Amino acid sequence: MAVSEIFNLFLLISALHGFLFCCIILFSKNGTEKSMQFINLLVLTISLNNLQSWIVTKNFFSNYFILDYSHIPWHFLIAPFFYMFLIYYLEIEKQQKNILKIILPTFLLTIVVRIGFIYFYSKKTAENTEYIFEKYTSIEEIFSLLVSLAVFVYSFHILTKKEKLFAKILSFDNLKWIYTFFKLGLFTYIFWMIALAITVALNFKEFIYSYYPLRVLTTVLIYWIGYQAINQLRLLKERKKLRKQLAVSSIKKDSSKIIEDKNTNQQELFNNIKSLLLEKQLFTEPKLTVEFLANEADVNATKLSIIIKQFSDKNFNDFINEFRVDFAKKLLIDSDYQHYTITAIGLESGFNSKSGFYATFKKHAGITPFDFQKNHLEQTN
């Protein structure tokens, strides 16, 4: 099978997969969420773009001038839809501009201009008609690239410069997956620029092979973030419910700071530190540091580390993780929390990631959280 045939098959399968994805999300539990709606539109856009590319490469309408050149620039909407997803997921839509009010009219205008262009030249029989359309299409795509890149950069600016606006979300999601999207997204723009540069260098005669890497990377990336968004939104809502339930059911004492005086020996100080951690549940903070705990306990940070090492025979991280694992164990076997996923429980216990939780839990408990919960349920039944 030739490379072009493989690529065409990829375009068709990815388009069908995208349409199926959109249908599933549309009727899913979180389908009415604004952020999910824009992810759905994002996937739908790339699916329509791939389907259109497949139709063009198969030359289905080569004998029909108007249909052959009536291409809709779907790529124009990809970055704007991602931007809208981002501000709704971060819950900052009220503080940010709705750029779709500008983008959608511009998008419709490009379609109207193209239709007018096609209608005008369909009446002519000039030999350079095809060249003129190739040139116009490339200019239109360059404009789309510039707009898309501007939206992409602005979205990244929001993510890195306005963290105070979405501090609440950061307490549930470290957003590493979105940062990964931006890193990979940068490569798609590089491939897009290269493909356009080749087209211009060839005097606006599109070299289809230069677009293969761009189409593949863009498709994989959009579908990847689509599935990531589904999982992260579900996890986000679950963690919010879990944290609310924990706040209601857990008895937290507002302990005052531990004042170290001459009459407090080191063993008592160590016991007081443990009590402080348990009463305030400081270990559930993923970014808990020696300095923060020392400040809470009103103890020198260096001395705190020495005392923890002396009486627990563990370094600070292992000492804190032991509290997190013990806390996770309680939730995993508590019938009130059986309907929550293991990942949500692990993250609410103070771990940064699912992989970190599983690895640390197995290190301390000797088995995975899943096996621990499974064994408990088997024993209970």
Coordinates of C-alpha atoms in Angstrom, one line a residue:
M1 CA 0.0 0.0 0.0
A2 CA 1.4 3.4 -1.0
V3 CA 2.1 6.1 1.6
S4 CA -0.6 8.3 0.1
E5 CA -3.2 5.5 0.5
I6 CA -2.2 4.9 4.1
F7 CA -2.5 8.6 4.8
N8 CA -5.9 8.8 3.2
L9 CA -7.1 5.8 5.2
F10 CA -5.8 7.5 8.4
L11 CA -7.8 10.7 7.5
L12 CA -11.0 8.7 7.0
I13 CA -10.7 6.5 10.1
S14 CA -9.7 9.5 12.3
A15 CA -12.7 11.5 11.0
L16 CA -15.1 8.6 11.8
H17 CA -13.5 8.1 15.2
G18 CA -13.9 11.8 15.9
F19 CA -17.6 11.8 15.0
L20 CA -18.1 8.8 17.3
F21 CA -16.3 10.6 20.0
C22 CA -18.5 13.6 19.7
C23 CA -21.7 11.5 19.9
I24 CA -20.5 9.7 23.0
I25 CA -19.6 13.0 24.7
L26 CA -22.8 14.7 23.6
F27 CA -24.9 12.1 25.5
S28 CA -22.5 11.5 28.4
K29 CA -23.0 12.6 32.0
N30 CA -20.7 15.6 31.6
G31 CA -21.8 16.5 28.1
T32 CA -23.6 19.6 29.2
E33 CA -20.5 21.1 30.8
K34 CA -19.3 24.2 28.9
S35 CA -15.7 23.0 28.9
M36 CA -16.8 19.6 27.4
Q37 CA -18.9 21.3 24.8
F38 CA -15.9 23.2 23.5
I39 CA -13.8 20.1 23.6
N40 CA -16.5 18.4 21.5
L41 CA -16.4 21.3 19.1
L42 CA -12.6 21.0 18.9
V43 CA -12.7 17.3 18.1
L44 CA -15.6 17.9 15.6
T45 CA -13.6 20.6 13.8
I46 CA -10.5 18.4 13.3
S47 CA -12.8 15.5 12.2
L48 CA -14.5 17.7 9.6
N49 CA -11.1 19.0 8.5
N50 CA -9.8 15.5 8.0
L51 CA -12.9 14.3 6.2
Q52 CA -12.6 17.3 3.9
S53 CA -8.9 16.6 3.3
W54 CA -9.8 13.0 2.5
I55 CA -12.5 14.0 0.0
V56 CA -10.0 16.4 -1.7
T57 CA -7.2 13.9 -1.9
K58 CA -9.6 11.3 -3.4
N59 CA -10.6 13.9 -6.1
F60 CA -14.3 13.1 -5.8
F61 CA -15.4 16.5 -7.2
S62 CA -12.6 17.1 -9.7
N63 CA -15.1 17.4 -12.5
Y64 CA -17.2 20.0 -10.6
F65 CA -15.3 23.3 -10.3
I66 CA -17.4 24.9 -7.6
L67 CA -17.4 21.8 -5.3
D68 CA -13.7 21.1 -5.9
Y69 CA -12.8 24.5 -4.5
S70 CA -15.4 25.0 -1.9
H71 CA -13.1 24.1 1.0
I72 CA -14.1 25.3 4.5
P73 CA -11.1 26.5 6.5
W74 CA -11.9 24.4 9.6
H75 CA -8.4 24.8 11.0
F76 CA -9.3 28.5 11.6
L77 CA -11.5 27.4 14.6
I78 CA -9.1 24.9 16.4
A79 CA -7.2 27.3 18.6
P80 CA -10.2 29.5 19.5
F81 CA -12.2 26.4 20.6
F82 CA -9.3 25.3 22.7
Y83 CA -9.1 28.8 24.3
M84 CA -12.8 28.6 25.2
F85 CA -12.3 25.1 26.7
L86 CA -9.4 26.4 28.7
I87 CA -11.1 29.4 30.3
Y88 CA -14.2 27.4 31.1
Y89 CA -12.2 24.5 32.6
L90 CA -10.2 27.0 34.7
E91 CA -13.5 28.7 35.7
I92 CA -12.3 32.1 34.6
E93 CA -14.6 32.7 31.7
K94 CA -16.1 35.8 33.4
Q95 CA -12.6 37.5 33.7
Q96 CA -11.6 36.7 30.1
K97 CA -12.8 37.8 26.6
N98 CA -15.1 35.6 24.6
I99 CA -13.0 35.7 21.4
L100 CA -15.5 33.6 19.5
K101 CA -17.5 36.8 19.1
I102 CA -14.6 38.0 16.9
I103 CA -13.4 34.7 15.4
L104 CA -16.8 33.3 14.2
P105 CA -17.8 36.4 12.1
T106 CA -14.2 36.4 10.6
F107 CA -14.5 32.7 9.9
L108 CA -17.9 33.2 8.2
L109 CA -16.5 36.1 6.2
T110 CA -13.6 33.9 4.9
I111 CA -16.2 31.4 3.7
V112 CA -18.3 34.2 2.0
V113 CA -15.2 35.6 0.3
R114 CA -14.2 32.1 -0.9
I115 CA -17.7 31.4 -2.3
G116 CA -17.6 34.8 -4.1
F117 CA -14.2 34.1 -5.4
I118 CA -15.3 30.7 -6.7
Y119 CA -18.4 32.0 -8.3
F120 CA -16.5 34.8 -10.1
Y121 CA -13.8 32.5 -11.5
S122 CA -16.2 29.7 -12.4
K123 CA -17.4 32.0 -15.1
K124 CA -13.9 32.3 -16.6
T125 CA -11.9 29.9 -18.6
A126 CA -8.5 31.3 -17.9
E127 CA -5.6 28.8 -17.9
N128 CA -4.2 30.2 -14.6
T129 CA -7.5 29.8 -12.7
E130 CA -6.2 26.8 -10.7
Y131 CA -3.0 28.7 -9.9
I132 CA -5.0 31.7 -8.7
F133 CA -7.1 29.5 -6.4
E134 CA -4.0 27.7 -5.0
K135 CA -2.5 31.1 -4.3
Y136 CA -5.6 32.4 -2.6
T137 CA -5.9 29.2 -0.5
S138 CA -2.4 29.6 0.7
I139 CA -2.9 33.3 1.6
E140 CA -6.0 32.3 3.5
E141 CA -4.1 29.6 5.3
I142 CA -1.3 32.0 6.2
F143 CA -3.9 34.3 7.7
S144 CA -5.4 31.4 9.6
L145 CA -2.0 30.4 10.9
L146 CA -1.3 33.9 12.2
V147 CA -4.7 34.1 14.0
S148 CA -4.4 30.6 15.4
L149 CA -0.8 31.3 16.7
A150 CA -1.9 34.5 18.3
V151 CA -4.8 32.7 20.2
F152 CA -2.4 29.9 21.1
V153 CA 0.2 32.3 22.6
Y154 CA -2.5 34.3 24.4
S155 CA -3.9 31.1 25.9
F156 CA -0.5 30.1 27.2
H157 CA -0.1 33.6 28.6
I158 CA -3.3 33.1 30.6
L159 CA -2.1 29.8 31.9
T160 CA 1.3 31.0 33.1
K161 CA 0.7 34.6 34.1
K162 CA -2.8 34.5 35.7
E163 CA -2.6 31.7 38.2
K164 CA -4.2 33.7 40.9
L165 CA -7.4 33.7 38.9
F166 CA -7.7 29.9 39.0
A167 CA -6.0 29.1 42.3
K168 CA -9.0 27.0 43.2
I169 CA -8.5 24.7 40.2
L170 CA -4.8 24.4 41.0
S171 CA -5.7 22.9 44.3
F172 CA -7.4 20.0 42.4
D173 CA -5.4 19.8 39.2
N174 CA -1.7 20.7 38.6
L175 CA -2.5 21.2 34.9
K176 CA 0.6 19.3 33.8
W177 CA -1.5 17.6 31.0
I178 CA -2.4 21.1 29.6
Y179 CA 1.2 22.2 29.7
T180 CA 2.1 19.0 27.8
F181 CA -0.5 20.0 25.2
F182 CA 1.1 23.4 24.7
K183 CA 4.5 21.8 24.3
L184 CA 3.2 19.3 21.7
G185 CA 1.1 22.0 20.1
L186 CA 4.2 24.1 19.4
F187 CA 5.5 21.3 17.2
T188 CA 2.2 21.3 15.2
Y189 CA 2.8 25.0 14.5
I190 CA 6.3 24.4 13.4
F191 CA 5.1 21.7 11.0
W192 CA 2.4 24.0 9.7
M193 CA 4.9 26.7 9.0
I194 CA 7.2 24.3 7.2
A195 CA 4.3 23.0 5.0
L196 CA 3.3 26.6 4.1
A197 CA 6.9 27.6 3.5
I198 CA 7.3 24.7 1.0
T199 CA 4.0 25.7 -0.7
V200 CA 5.2 29.3 -1.1
A201 CA 8.6 28.1 -2.3
L202 CA 6.9 25.9 -4.9
N203 CA 5.1 29.0 -6.2
F204 CA 1.8 28.1 -4.4
K205 CA 1.7 24.6 -5.7
E206 CA 0.8 22.5 -2.7
F207 CA 3.2 19.6 -2.0
I208 CA 0.8 17.2 -0.3
Y209 CA 3.5 15.2 1.4
S210 CA 4.6 18.2 3.4
Y211 CA 1.2 18.2 5.1
Y212 CA 1.3 14.5 6.2
P213 CA 3.2 15.1 9.5
L214 CA 1.0 18.1 10.3
R215 CA -2.3 16.2 9.8
V216 CA -1.2 13.2 11.8
L217 CA 0.3 15.2 14.7
T218 CA -2.7 17.5 14.9
T219 CA -5.2 14.7 14.8
V220 CA -3.4 12.7 17.5
L221 CA -3.0 15.7 19.7
I222 CA -6.6 16.9 19.5
Y223 CA -8.0 13.4 20.2
W224 CA -5.5 13.0 23.0
I225 CA -6.5 16.2 24.8
G226 CA -10.2 15.3 24.2
Y227 CA -9.8 12.0 26.2
Q228 CA -7.6 13.8 28.7
A229 CA -10.2 16.5 29.3
I230 CA -12.9 13.8 29.8
N231 CA -10.9 12.1 32.5
Q232 CA -9.6 15.2 34.1
L233 CA -13.1 16.8 34.3
R234 CA -14.5 13.6 35.8
L235 CA -11.7 13.5 38.3
L236 CA -12.0 17.2 39.1
K237 CA -15.7 16.9 40.0
E238 CA -15.1 13.7 42.0
R239 CA -12.3 15.4 44.0
K240 CA -14.6 18.3 44.8
K241 CA -17.3 16.0 46.1
L242 CA -14.8 14.0 48.0
R243 CA -13.1 17.0 49.6
K244 CA -16.5 18.4 50.6
Q245 CA -17.5 15.1 52.1
L246 CA -14.2 14.9 54.0
A247 CA -14.7 18.4 55.3
V248 CA -18.1 17.5 56.7
S249 CA -17.2 14.1 58.1
S250 CA -13.7 14.8 59.4
I251 CA -13.2 16.4 62.8
K252 CA -10.4 18.9 62.4
K253 CA -9.1 20.6 65.4
D254 CA -7.7 24.1 64.9
S255 CA -4.5 23.6 66.9
S256 CA -2.4 26.5 68.0
K257 CA 1.3 26.6 67.1
I258 CA 3.6 24.3 69.1
I259 CA 5.8 26.5 71.2
E260 CA 9.1 25.0 71.9
D261 CA 10.5 25.9 75.3
K262 CA 13.2 24.6 77.5
N263 CA 10.9 22.1 79.2
T264 CA 9.9 20.4 75.9
N265 CA 12.2 17.5 75.1
Q266 CA 12.7 16.2 71.6
Q267 CA 10.4 13.2 72.0
E268 CA 7.6 15.4 73.1
L269 CA 8.3 17.8 70.2
F270 CA 8.2 14.9 67.7
N271 CA 4.9 13.7 69.2
N272 CA 3.5 17.3 68.9
I273 CA 4.6 17.5 65.3
K274 CA 2.7 14.3 64.5
S275 CA -0.4 15.6 66.3
L276 CA -0.2 18.8 64.3
L277 CA 0.0 16.9 61.1
L278 CA -3.0 14.7 62.0
E279 CA -5.2 17.5 63.5
K280 CA -4.8 19.9 60.6
Q281 CA -4.2 17.2 58.0
L282 CA -1.3 19.1 56.6
F283 CA 0.0 16.0 54.8
T284 CA -2.9 16.3 52.3
E285 CA -1.2 19.4 50.9
P286 CA 0.9 18.0 47.9
K287 CA 3.4 20.9 48.1
L288 CA 4.0 20.5 51.9
T289 CA 7.7 21.4 52.7
V290 CA 9.9 21.2 55.7
E291 CA 9.9 25.0 55.9
F292 CA 6.1 25.2 55.9
L293 CA 5.8 22.6 58.6
A294 CA 8.5 24.1 60.6
N295 CA 6.7 27.5 60.5
E296 CA 3.5 25.8 61.6
A297 CA 5.3 24.2 64.5
D298 CA 7.3 27.2 65.3
V299 CA 10.5 25.2 65.1
N300 CA 13.7 25.6 63.2
A301 CA 13.5 23.8 59.8
T302 CA 16.9 22.1 60.2
K303 CA 16.1 20.9 63.7
L304 CA 12.7 19.6 62.5
S305 CA 14.4 17.5 59.9
I306 CA 16.8 16.1 62.4
I307 CA 14.1 15.2 64.9
I308 CA 12.0 13.5 62.2
K309 CA 15.0 11.5 61.1
Q310 CA 15.9 10.6 64.7
F311 CA 12.5 9.4 65.9
S312 CA 11.0 8.0 62.7
D313 CA 14.1 6.8 60.9
K314 CA 12.8 8.3 57.8
N315 CA 13.5 11.4 55.7
F316 CA 10.9 14.2 55.5
N317 CA 9.2 12.9 52.3
D318 CA 8.9 9.3 53.5
F319 CA 7.7 10.5 56.9
I320 CA 4.9 12.6 55.3
N321 CA 4.0 10.0 52.7
E322 CA 3.4 7.5 55.5
F323 CA 0.6 9.8 56.8
R324 CA -0.8 10.0 53.3
V325 CA -0.8 6.3 52.8
D326 CA -2.4 5.7 56.1
F327 CA -5.1 8.3 55.3
A328 CA -5.7 6.7 51.9
K329 CA -6.0 3.2 53.5
K330 CA -8.8 4.5 55.8
L331 CA -10.7 6.0 52.8
L332 CA -10.2 2.9 50.6
I333 CA -11.9 0.6 53.2
D334 CA -14.5 3.1 54.4
S335 CA -17.9 2.3 52.9
D336 CA -18.8 6.0 52.8
Y337 CA -16.1 6.4 50.1
Q338 CA -16.5 3.2 48.1
H339 CA -18.1 5.1 45.1
Y340 CA -15.0 7.3 44.6
T341 CA -12.2 6.2 42.3
I342 CA -8.8 5.1 43.8
T343 CA -7.1 7.9 41.9
A344 CA -9.4 10.6 43.4
I345 CA -8.7 9.2 46.9
G346 CA -4.9 9.1 46.3
L347 CA -4.8 12.7 45.0
E348 CA -7.0 13.9 47.9
S349 CA -4.6 12.2 50.3
G350 CA -1.8 14.5 49.2
F351 CA -0.2 12.8 46.2
N352 CA 0.7 14.7 43.1
S353 CA -0.2 12.0 40.6
K354 CA -1.8 8.6 40.1
S355 CA 1.6 7.0 39.4
G356 CA 3.2 8.6 42.4
F357 CA 0.4 7.4 44.6
Y358 CA 0.5 3.8 43.4
A359 CA 4.3 3.7 43.7
T360 CA 4.4 5.2 47.2
F361 CA 1.5 3.1 48.4
K362 CA 3.1 -0.1 47.3
K363 CA 6.4 1.0 48.8
H364 CA 4.8 1.5 52.3
A365 CA 2.0 -1.1 52.2
G366 CA 3.6 -3.8 50.0
I367 CA 0.7 -4.0 47.6
T368 CA -1.1 -1.6 45.3
P369 CA -4.1 0.4 46.4
F370 CA -6.4 -1.6 44.1
D371 CA -5.2 -4.9 45.7
F372 CA -5.5 -3.4 49.2
Q373 CA -9.1 -2.4 48.6
K374 CA -9.9 -5.7 46.8
N375 CA -8.5 -7.8 49.7
H376 CA -10.5 -5.8 52.3
L377 CA -13.7 -6.3 50.3
E378 CA -13.1 -10.0 50.0
Q379 CA -12.4 -10.3 53.7
T380 CA -15.5 -8.3 54.6
N381 CA -17.7 -10.4 52.3

